[in-house]
Amino acid sequence: MTTEDIAKSLPSNRITISKYLNTLLISGQIEYQQVGRSKLFRCCSRVPISQMFALHSDAIVVMDKERLIREINPQFLEMFGIPKQDLTGEKFDTLISEVDIAHILIPGICQAAKGVSVTKKHELKKGGENLHFQSKYLPVVFDDGVPGTAVILENVTENHQIQQKYEKIINEMTNGRQSTNDQIHSEVSRDRVGNTAQATSRIPSHQVIENLSDLVLEIDTNLKPGYVSPSHQTILGYCPEELMTDGVLDLIHPDEREMIISALHKFVNNKEPIRQKYRVRHKNGDYVWLESVGKPMCDAAGTCTGGIISSRDISEQVCRMDALRIYYELFHVIFDYADDDVFLVSVNRDGTLGKFIDVNEVACSHLGYSRKELKGMPAGDILSRTSQSTILPIIVERIHEPSNEWFDAIYTRNAGKVIPVEVLVRIILQGEEKIAMVAVREK
């Protein structure tokens, strides 16, 4: 029917009908397709936002201008230790959680309430653990015309920990690679958008899903896509229309394709949960690592009609883990085949030397113990077993006053042999812990 036909069948006119269609379009209840000079309107086929939120890996809360909760997903409740209950209509400021999350988020919520989209970084403690988040604050407007705010919290703690290990531990272990790590760190920092804000108009609440970083895909029991979120274009380079075909599964890397297709069939036919890591071909030909979780969709009779799959890009994490593995392997090659005595020793909180963490074969032969025997032994007892030995106080001194220089010392080897040596001590930071890497060479 045309707008003129609708106007004739109702006590109205074309202008009123056109305005009403625009209202439905803005509220997300309908969508249109341009056909020549005409617009073809149809009911919106979007997946319900509540189902999206429940499956999404990020913590999400949506509230109105009075900060009364409209939507809050299970991930938000679990992440911040909030008892699982229906919080719809409750004041966000009064949430009782293991951390004072409301106090932390309210400044960003206030900015979004003024029509400004904001991205921030947060660090908070939960049960003695430091958690790191990247949060988005989006101004929204609900179907009833009430303005509000959507808060999306991405837990980046694992990435932060990997980055710290990469920068601090590996950099120390592979002496001389500082410039390379600084370059990588600067590139990662540029990729991570933090503490920035840009003006934006309010968006309908149903479009919040389009601002999520995760990829959302709805499939039927034949694995044919029914909905593809716009984020696919950002992560994989394909617009949603290009992926609304049976050939979308061909984009999975050949090494994992059969495994993923089998898991998807079990997922939609047997309602088996899905959680997989695999590679998907980007439009430019490269492969992107994804981690996907799925939730079956059932009709009123309990029959599975398909499922919703939420995926996140873990390429950076995989690359960092590969880099860590390579650097660890490189370190152990240097460590194990060095001509000098090299050992790693834990540092107690009071600054004294703790136990051996690892030692190379040269040190084992000189100290008269096997590697297995030395691991876990108090280093102070071994390194100060004769009165002539001066290596222990030098190591302790370097713990408090780090230096890149070699120092003269007296070292007692197996069978009481005392020799003059040079000692280098490097302090490695691993979170709040310290590790002393000690190299000893004959003069």
GROMACS .gro file of C-alpha atoms in nm:
model
  443
    1MET     CA    1   0.000   0.000   0.000
    2THR     CA    2   0.111   0.356  -0.067
    3THR     CA    3   0.077   0.637   0.187
    4GLU     CA    4  -0.211   0.766  -0.022
    5ASP     CA    5  -0.390   0.429   0.001
    6ILE     CA    6  -0.339   0.425   0.379
    7ALA     CA    7  -0.468   0.781   0.411
    8LYS     CA    8  -0.783   0.691   0.215
    9SER     CA    9  -0.853   0.389   0.436
   10LEU     CA   10  -0.817   0.599   0.751
   11PRO     CA   11  -0.967   0.933   0.848
   12SER     CA   12  -0.633   1.103   0.785
   13ASN     CA   13  -0.408   1.253   0.514
   14ARG     CA   14  -0.074   1.172   0.348
   15ILE     CA   15   0.124   1.426   0.556
   16THR     CA   16   0.003   1.280   0.885
   17ILE     CA   17   0.074   0.925   0.766
   18SER     CA   18   0.427   1.026   0.657
   19LYS     CA   19   0.498   1.187   0.995
   20TYR     CA   20   0.374   0.876   1.175
   21LEU     CA   21   0.598   0.651   0.962
   22ASN     CA   22   0.896   0.873   1.048
   23THR     CA   23   0.809   0.842   1.418
   24LEU     CA   24   0.799   0.461   1.389
   25LEU     CA   25   1.129   0.468   1.199
   26ILE     CA   26   1.306   0.679   1.463
   27SER     CA   27   1.178   0.457   1.745
   28GLY     CA   28   1.313   0.148   1.567
   29GLN     CA   29   0.977  -0.023   1.514
   30ILE     CA   30   1.006  -0.020   1.135
   31GLU     CA   31   1.282   0.001   0.875
   32TYR     CA   32   1.288   0.088   0.506
   33GLN     CA   33   1.462   0.005   0.180
   34GLN     CA   34   1.511   0.259  -0.098
   35VAL     CA   35   1.348   0.139  -0.421
   36GLY     CA   36   1.409   0.399  -0.693
   37ARG     CA   37   1.252   0.721  -0.569
   38SER     CA   38   1.025   0.536  -0.326
   39LYS     CA   39   1.075   0.395   0.022
   40LEU     CA   40   0.959   0.044   0.103
   41PHE     CA   41   0.869   0.024   0.474
   42ARG     CA   42   0.850  -0.303   0.670
   43CYS     CA   43   0.841  -0.414   1.032
   44CYS     CA   44   1.181  -0.414   1.198
   45SER     CA   45   1.355  -0.754   1.207
   46ARG     CA   46   1.601  -0.670   1.480
   47VAL     CA   47   1.670  -0.921   1.755
   48PRO     CA   48   1.522  -0.802   2.090
   49ILE     CA   49   1.774  -0.586   2.272
   50SER     CA   50   1.721  -0.774   2.602
   51GLN     CA   51   1.842  -1.097   2.437
   52MET     CA   52   2.142  -0.914   2.292
   53PHE     CA   53   2.237  -0.772   2.630
   54ALA     CA   54   2.202  -1.108   2.808
   55LEU     CA   55   2.442  -1.276   2.566
   56HIS     CA   56   2.691  -0.993   2.525
   57SER     CA   57   3.031  -1.040   2.695
   58ASP     CA   58   3.044  -0.677   2.814
   59ALA     CA   59   2.865  -0.549   3.123
   60ILE     CA   60   2.575  -0.323   3.019
   61VAL     CA   61   2.328  -0.104   3.203
   62VAL     CA   62   2.073   0.132   3.045
   63MET     CA   63   1.894   0.399   3.249
   64ASP     CA   64   1.667   0.700   3.193
   65LYS     CA   65   1.738   1.066   3.274
   66GLU     CA   66   1.646   1.007   3.641
   67ARG     CA   67   1.899   0.722   3.646
   68LEU     CA   68   1.622   0.465   3.689
   69ILE     CA   69   1.736   0.132   3.543
   70ARG     CA   70   1.563   0.023   3.219
   71GLU     CA   71   1.794  -0.269   3.127
   72ILE     CA   72   2.082  -0.441   3.309
   73ASN     CA   73   2.244  -0.762   3.186
   74PRO     CA   74   2.361  -1.062   3.396
   75GLN     CA   75   2.726  -0.984   3.317
   76PHE     CA   76   2.695  -0.650   3.497
   77LEU     CA   77   2.541  -0.814   3.804
   78GLU     CA   78   2.802  -1.092   3.817
   79MET     CA   79   3.100  -0.864   3.749
   80PHE     CA   80   3.025  -0.631   4.039
   81GLY     CA   81   2.879  -0.882   4.284
   82ILE     CA   82   2.521  -0.753   4.270
   83PRO     CA   83   2.256  -1.003   4.389
   84LYS     CA   84   2.064  -1.133   4.085
   85GLN     CA   85   1.718  -0.980   4.090
   86ASP     CA   86   1.487  -0.767   3.879
   87LEU     CA   87   1.632  -0.418   3.911
   88THR     CA   88   1.412  -0.255   3.647
   89GLY     CA   89   1.290   0.078   3.784
   90GLU     CA   90   1.545   0.085   4.065
   91LYS     CA   91   1.768   0.391   4.115
   92PHE     CA   92   2.115   0.320   3.978
   93ASP     CA   93   2.277   0.536   4.250
   94THR     CA   94   2.151   0.300   4.522
   95LEU     CA   95   2.291  -0.024   4.376
   96ILE     CA   96   2.452  -0.239   4.644
   97SER     CA   97   2.764  -0.407   4.505
   98GLU     CA   98   3.103  -0.537   4.614
   99VAL     CA   99   3.258  -0.219   4.476
  100ASP     CA  100   3.111   0.132   4.471
  101ILE     CA  101   3.049   0.106   4.098
  102ALA     CA  102   2.774   0.372   4.093
  103HIS     CA  103   3.009   0.635   4.236
  104ILE     CA  104   3.273   0.545   3.973
  105LEU     CA  105   3.036   0.562   3.674
  106ILE     CA  106   2.815   0.861   3.762
  107PRO     CA  107   3.059   1.130   3.625
  108GLY     CA  108   3.049   0.964   3.280
  109ILE     CA  109   2.672   0.914   3.304
  110CYS     CA  110   2.628   1.286   3.377
  111GLN     CA  111   2.831   1.374   3.067
  112ALA     CA  112   2.624   1.140   2.850
  113ALA     CA  113   2.305   1.290   2.997
  114LYS     CA  114   2.410   1.618   2.833
  115GLY     CA  115   2.413   1.452   2.491
  116VAL     CA  116   2.786   1.375   2.482
  117SER     CA  117   2.926   1.032   2.397
  118VAL     CA  118   3.222   0.953   2.623
  119THR     CA  119   3.488   0.680   2.645
  120LYS     CA  120   3.680   0.639   2.969
  121LYS     CA  121   3.920   0.397   3.139
  122HIS     CA  122   3.859   0.278   3.494
  123GLU     CA  123   4.061   0.078   3.745
  124LEU     CA  124   3.897  -0.066   4.055
  125LYS     CA  125   3.960  -0.330   4.320
  126LYS     CA  126   3.737  -0.630   4.373
  127GLY     CA  127   3.832  -0.891   4.632
  128GLY     CA  128   4.196  -0.781   4.631
  129GLU     CA  129   4.218  -0.799   4.250
  130ASN     CA  130   4.277  -0.495   4.031
  131LEU     CA  131   4.026  -0.483   3.745
  132HIS     CA  132   4.065  -0.261   3.439
  133PHE     CA  133   3.775  -0.145   3.224
  134GLN     CA  134   3.720   0.057   2.912
  135SER     CA  135   3.374   0.211   2.930
  136LYS     CA  136   3.144   0.377   2.680
  137TYR     CA  137   2.874   0.622   2.788
  138LEU     CA  138   2.613   0.671   2.516
  139PRO     CA  139   2.322   0.919   2.522
  140VAL     CA  140   2.004   0.740   2.413
  141VAL     CA  141   1.634   0.810   2.376
  142PHE     CA  142   1.374   0.544   2.454
  143ASP     CA  143   1.067   0.452   2.250
  144ASP     CA  144   0.853   0.666   2.482
  145GLY     CA  145   1.071   0.971   2.405
  146VAL     CA  146   1.248   0.977   2.743
  147PRO     CA  147   1.623   1.049   2.719
  148GLY     CA  148   1.871   0.831   2.902
  149THR     CA  149   2.217   0.677   2.908
  150ALA     CA  150   2.364   0.340   2.812
  151VAL     CA  151   2.685   0.231   2.984
  152ILE     CA  152   2.896  -0.045   2.824
  153LEU     CA  153   3.189  -0.177   3.029
  154GLU     CA  154   3.453  -0.390   2.856
  155ASN     CA  155   3.678  -0.583   3.094
  156VAL     CA  156   4.033  -0.531   2.962
  157THR     CA  157   4.209  -0.669   3.271
  158GLU     CA  158   4.361  -0.965   3.086
  159ASN     CA  159   4.495  -0.743   2.808
  160HIS     CA  160   4.631  -0.502   3.067
  161GLN     CA  161   4.811  -0.782   3.253
  162ILE     CA  162   4.956  -0.923   2.931
  163GLN     CA  163   5.072  -0.577   2.831
  164GLN     CA  164   5.239  -0.523   3.170
  165LYS     CA  165   5.418  -0.856   3.151
  166TYR     CA  166   5.521  -0.782   2.795
  167GLU     CA  167   5.658  -0.440   2.887
  168LYS     CA  168   5.816  -0.516   3.224
  169ILE     CA  169   5.913  -0.882   3.248
  170ILE     CA  170   6.010  -0.970   2.895
  171ASN     CA  171   6.181  -0.637   2.841
  172GLU     CA  172   6.404  -0.705   3.141
  173MET     CA  173   6.469  -1.068   3.051
  174THR     CA  174   6.573  -0.989   2.694
  175ASN     CA  175   6.807  -0.703   2.776
  176GLY     CA  176   6.851  -0.460   2.488
  177ARG     CA  177   6.500  -0.477   2.338
  178GLN     CA  178   6.364  -0.161   2.503
  179SER     CA  179   6.324   0.033   2.179
  180THR     CA  180   6.114  -0.241   2.022
  181ASN     CA  181   5.883  -0.266   2.322
  182ASP     CA  182   5.843   0.113   2.341
  183GLN     CA  183   5.733   0.115   1.977
  184ILE     CA  184   5.478  -0.164   2.036
  185HIS     CA  185   5.349   0.008   2.349
  186SER     CA  186   5.297   0.336   2.165
  187GLU     CA  187   5.110   0.159   1.884
  188VAL     CA  188   4.883  -0.018   2.135
  189SER     CA  189   4.824   0.311   2.319
  190ARG     CA  190   4.719   0.481   1.998
  191ASP     CA  191   4.478   0.197   1.924
  192ARG     CA  192   4.320   0.219   2.269
  193VAL     CA  193   4.093   0.525   2.283
  194GLY     CA  194   4.074   0.661   2.636
  195ASN     CA  195   3.945   0.966   2.815
  196THR     CA  196   3.806   1.115   2.495
  197ALA     CA  197   3.468   1.268   2.429
  198GLN     CA  198   3.290   1.380   2.119
  199ALA     CA  199   2.960   1.556   2.073
  200THR     CA  200   2.682   1.343   1.932
  201SER     CA  201   2.308   1.354   1.893
  202ARG     CA  202   2.096   1.120   2.099
  203ILE     CA  203   2.031   0.782   1.943
  204PRO     CA  204   1.732   0.550   1.982
  205SER     CA  205   1.783   0.293   2.258
  206HIS     CA  206   1.757   0.000   2.013
  207GLN     CA  207   2.069   0.132   1.839
  208VAL     CA  208   2.282   0.083   2.151
  209ILE     CA  209   2.362  -0.265   2.020
  210GLU     CA  210   2.516  -0.102   1.712
  211ASN     CA  211   2.770   0.074   1.935
  212LEU     CA  212   2.887  -0.248   2.101
  213SER     CA  213   3.231  -0.377   2.010
  214ASP     CA  214   3.117  -0.740   1.989
  215LEU     CA  215   2.990  -0.900   1.669
  216VAL     CA  216   2.631  -1.024   1.697
  217LEU     CA  217   2.496  -1.285   1.457
  218GLU     CA  218   2.155  -1.453   1.456
  219ILE     CA  219   2.128  -1.786   1.271
  220ASP     CA  220   1.846  -2.031   1.205
  221THR     CA  221   1.864  -2.409   1.234
  222ASN     CA  222   2.014  -2.428   0.884
  223LEU     CA  223   2.294  -2.192   0.997
  224LYS     CA  224   2.162  -1.917   0.767
  225PRO     CA  225   2.209  -1.564   0.907
  226GLY     CA  226   1.895  -1.372   1.005
  227TYR     CA  227   2.065  -1.071   1.160
  228VAL     CA  228   2.422  -0.937   1.130
  229SER     CA  229   2.529  -0.645   1.351
  230PRO     CA  230   2.699  -0.342   1.192
  231SER     CA  231   3.014  -0.407   1.398
  232HIS     CA  232   3.107  -0.679   1.144
  233GLN     CA  233   3.208  -0.405   0.903
  234THR     CA  234   3.442  -0.252   1.162
  235ILE     CA  235   3.607  -0.581   1.259
  236LEU     CA  236   3.589  -0.787   0.938
  237GLY     CA  237   3.539  -0.527   0.665
  238TYR     CA  238   3.208  -0.669   0.537
  239CYS     CA  239   2.882  -0.475   0.553
  240PRO     CA  240   2.593  -0.675   0.708
  241GLU     CA  241   2.427  -0.729   0.368
  242GLU     CA  242   2.737  -0.911   0.237
  243LEU     CA  243   2.717  -1.163   0.523
  244MET     CA  244   2.344  -1.242   0.493
  245THR     CA  245   2.421  -1.550   0.281
  246ASP     CA  246   2.493  -1.919   0.329
  247GLY     CA  247   2.853  -1.853   0.223
  248VAL     CA  248   2.938  -1.673   0.547
  249LEU     CA  249   3.075  -2.002   0.689
  250ASP     CA  250   3.327  -2.018   0.404
  251LEU     CA  251   3.506  -1.722   0.566
  252ILE     CA  252   3.617  -1.945   0.856
  253HIS     CA  253   3.978  -2.060   0.829
  254PRO     CA  254   3.998  -2.405   0.660
  255ASP     CA  255   4.181  -2.553   0.961
  256GLU     CA  256   3.887  -2.472   1.192
  257ARG     CA  257   3.589  -2.466   0.954
  258GLU     CA  258   3.477  -2.828   1.000
  259MET     CA  259   3.507  -2.803   1.379
  260ILE     CA  260   3.303  -2.480   1.395
  261ILE     CA  261   3.028  -2.602   1.160
  262SER     CA  262   2.994  -2.922   1.367
  263ALA     CA  263   2.973  -2.718   1.689
  264LEU     CA  264   2.709  -2.488   1.534
  265HIS     CA  265   2.491  -2.782   1.430
  266LYS     CA  266   2.504  -2.922   1.783
  267PHE     CA  267   2.431  -2.573   1.912
  268VAL     CA  268   2.108  -2.518   1.714
  269ASN     CA  269   1.986  -2.880   1.706
  270ASN     CA  270   2.076  -3.003   2.055
  271LYS     CA  271   2.082  -2.668   2.238
  272GLU     CA  272   2.444  -2.733   2.334
  273PRO     CA  273   2.624  -2.415   2.446
  274ILE     CA  274   2.900  -2.294   2.218
  275ARG     CA  275   3.230  -2.126   2.306
  276GLN     CA  276   3.498  -2.141   2.039
  277LYS     CA  277   3.813  -1.960   1.929
  278TYR     CA  278   3.882  -1.956   1.556
  279ARG     CA  279   3.996  -1.744   1.261
  280VAL     CA  280   3.776  -1.562   1.010
  281ARG     CA  281   3.893  -1.410   0.683
  282HIS     CA  282   3.882  -1.030   0.673
  283LYS     CA  283   3.769  -0.864   0.351
  284ASN     CA  284   4.133  -0.762   0.287
  285GLY     CA  285   4.239  -1.130   0.292
  286ASP     CA  286   4.395  -1.135   0.640
  287TYR     CA  287   4.258  -1.354   0.919
  288VAL     CA  288   4.107  -1.221   1.243
  289TRP     CA  289   4.094  -1.429   1.562
  290LEU     CA  290   3.745  -1.439   1.718
  291GLU     CA  291   3.611  -1.586   2.040
  292SER     CA  292   3.239  -1.672   2.014
  293VAL     CA  293   2.971  -1.769   2.265
  294GLY     CA  294   2.619  -1.869   2.170
  295LYS     CA  295   2.271  -1.884   2.317
  296PRO     CA  296   1.993  -2.095   2.161
  297MET     CA  297   1.661  -1.927   2.068
  298CYS     CA  298   1.344  -2.127   2.130
  299ASP     CA  299   0.976  -2.075   2.051
  300ALA     CA  300   0.689  -2.101   2.299
  301ALA     CA  301   0.685  -2.480   2.261
  302GLY     CA  302   1.053  -2.505   2.352
  303THR     CA  303   1.162  -2.591   1.999
  304CYS     CA  304   1.495  -2.442   1.902
  305THR     CA  305   1.456  -2.197   1.612
  306GLY     CA  306   1.820  -2.096   1.591
  307GLY     CA  307   2.058  -1.902   1.808
  308ILE     CA  308   2.238  -1.578   1.877
  309ILE     CA  309   2.618  -1.577   1.862
  310SER     CA  310   2.826  -1.301   2.015
  311SER     CA  311   3.191  -1.278   1.909
  312ARG     CA  312   3.481  -1.055   2.007
  313ASP     CA  313   3.807  -0.982   1.831
  314ILE     CA  314   4.092  -1.146   2.025
  315SER     CA  315   4.361  -1.098   1.758
  316GLU     CA  316   4.557  -0.857   1.976
  317GLN     CA  317   4.545  -1.095   2.270
  318VAL     CA  318   4.658  -1.390   2.055
  319CYS     CA  319   4.944  -1.185   1.909
  320ARG     CA  320   5.056  -1.077   2.254
  321MET     CA  321   5.044  -1.433   2.385
  322ASP     CA  322   5.248  -1.548   2.084
  323ALA     CA  323   5.497  -1.267   2.150
  324LEU     CA  324   5.521  -1.368   2.515
  325ARG     CA  325   5.579  -1.730   2.420
  326ILE     CA  326   5.850  -1.636   2.169
  327TYR     CA  327   6.025  -1.408   2.415
  328TYR     CA  328   6.005  -1.666   2.692
  329GLU     CA  329   6.155  -1.923   2.459
  330LEU     CA  330   6.426  -1.676   2.359
  331PHE     CA  331   6.497  -1.598   2.722
  332HIS     CA  332   6.531  -1.965   2.814
  333VAL     CA  333   6.769  -2.023   2.522
  334ILE     CA  334   6.989  -1.743   2.658
  335PHE     CA  335   6.929  -1.858   3.016
  336ASP     CA  336   7.006  -2.226   2.963
  337TYR     CA  337   7.305  -2.190   2.730
  338ALA     CA  338   7.482  -1.899   2.899
  339ASP     CA  339   7.843  -1.961   3.007
  340ASP     CA  340   7.781  -1.767   3.331
  341ASP     CA  341   7.585  -1.867   3.638
  342VAL     CA  342   7.232  -1.726   3.601
  343PHE     CA  343   6.949  -1.764   3.848
  344LEU     CA  344   6.613  -1.609   3.929
  345VAL     CA  345   6.531  -1.542   4.294
  346SER     CA  346   6.211  -1.413   4.451
  347VAL     CA  347   6.230  -1.096   4.660
  348ASN     CA  348   6.044  -1.089   4.992
  349ARG     CA  349   5.819  -0.794   5.075
  350ASP     CA  350   6.074  -0.669   5.331
  351GLY     CA  351   6.338  -0.648   5.057
  352THR     CA  352   6.533  -0.958   5.159
  353LEU     CA  353   6.621  -1.239   4.920
  354GLY     CA  354   6.368  -1.521   4.895
  355LYS     CA  355   6.383  -1.860   4.724
  356PHE     CA  356   6.531  -1.978   4.395
  357ILE     CA  357   6.270  -1.968   4.116
  358ASP     CA  358   6.495  -2.107   3.843
  359VAL     CA  359   6.865  -2.165   3.777
  360ASN     CA  360   7.061  -2.260   3.467
  361GLU     CA  361   7.273  -2.573   3.435
  362VAL     CA  362   7.602  -2.385   3.480
  363ALA     CA  363   7.488  -2.252   3.818
  364CYS     CA  364   7.367  -2.598   3.919
  365SER     CA  365   7.709  -2.751   3.853
  366HIS     CA  366   7.890  -2.472   4.039
  367LEU     CA  367   7.658  -2.482   4.341
  368GLY     CA  368   7.655  -2.862   4.361
  369TYR     CA  369   7.278  -2.914   4.335
  370SER     CA  370   7.038  -3.025   4.065
  371ARG     CA  371   6.791  -2.782   3.916
  372LYS     CA  372   6.506  -2.965   4.087
  373GLU     CA  373   6.680  -2.944   4.424
  374LEU     CA  374   6.759  -2.573   4.398
  375LYS     CA  375   6.410  -2.463   4.298
  376GLY     CA  376   6.234  -2.353   4.615
  377MET     CA  377   6.547  -2.350   4.833
  378PRO     CA  378   6.626  -2.027   5.028
  379ALA     CA  379   6.882  -1.845   4.814
  380GLY     CA  380   7.043  -1.673   5.112
  381ASP     CA  381   7.144  -2.004   5.272
  382ILE     CA  382   7.321  -2.120   4.955
  383LEU     CA  383   7.490  -1.794   4.859
  384SER     CA  384   7.626  -1.717   5.207
  385ARG     CA  385   7.747  -2.060   5.315
  386THR     CA  386   8.103  -1.938   5.380
  387SER     CA  387   8.219  -1.628   5.563
  388GLN     CA  388   8.431  -1.520   5.262
  389SER     CA  389   8.131  -1.491   5.027
  390THR     CA  390   8.018  -1.131   4.958
  391ILE     CA  391   7.769  -1.195   4.680
  392LEU     CA  392   7.456  -1.195   4.901
  393PRO     CA  393   7.487  -0.840   5.042
  394ILE     CA  394   7.558  -0.707   4.691
  395ILE     CA  395   7.239  -0.866   4.557
  396VAL     CA  396   7.034  -0.725   4.847
  397GLU     CA  397   7.188  -0.380   4.794
  398ARG     CA  398   7.095  -0.386   4.426
  399ILE     CA  399   6.735  -0.476   4.518
  400HIS     CA  400   6.707  -0.141   4.696
  401GLU     CA  401   6.935   0.051   4.456
  402PRO     CA  402   6.898  -0.095   4.103
  403SER     CA  403   7.195  -0.063   3.870
  404ASN     CA  404   7.301  -0.188   3.525
  405GLU     CA  405   7.665  -0.220   3.628
  406TRP     CA  406   7.870  -0.529   3.713
  407PHE     CA  407   8.007  -0.541   4.070
  408ASP     CA  408   8.306  -0.727   4.214
  409ALA     CA  409   8.228  -0.999   4.466
  410ILE     CA  410   8.351  -1.320   4.623
  411TYR     CA  411   8.160  -1.634   4.528
  412THR     CA  412   8.172  -1.972   4.701
  413ARG     CA  413   8.127  -2.265   4.467
  414ASN     CA  414   8.078  -2.633   4.529
  415ALA     CA  415   8.326  -2.801   4.767
  416GLY     CA  416   8.403  -2.465   4.929
  417LYS     CA  417   8.601  -2.319   4.638
  418VAL     CA  418   8.611  -1.938   4.676
  419ILE     CA  419   8.672  -1.730   4.362
  420PRO     CA  420   8.652  -1.359   4.265
  421VAL     CA  421   8.361  -1.284   4.032
  422GLU     CA  422   8.158  -1.005   3.878
  423VAL     CA  423   7.786  -0.983   3.955
  424LEU     CA  424   7.500  -0.823   3.761
  425VAL     CA  425   7.158  -0.791   3.926
  426ARG     CA  426   6.844  -0.694   3.734
  427ILE     CA  427   6.514  -0.639   3.915
  428ILE     CA  428   6.204  -0.760   3.728
  429LEU     CA  429   5.862  -0.631   3.829
  430GLN     CA  430   5.575  -0.879   3.800
  431GLY     CA  431   5.268  -0.693   3.921
  432GLU     CA  432   5.340  -0.612   4.285
  433GLU     CA  433   5.606  -0.884   4.308
  434LYS     CA  434   5.980  -0.845   4.248
  435ILE     CA  435   6.219  -1.099   4.100
  436ALA     CA  436   6.597  -1.067   4.104
  437MET     CA  437   6.778  -1.201   3.797
  438VAL     CA  438   7.142  -1.256   3.891
  439ALA     CA  439   7.431  -1.329   3.656
  440VAL     CA  440   7.772  -1.432   3.795
  441ARG     CA  441   8.089  -1.456   3.586
  442GLU     CA  442   8.450  -1.527   3.668
  443LYS     CA  443   8.692  -1.236   3.655
   0.00000   0.00000   0.00000
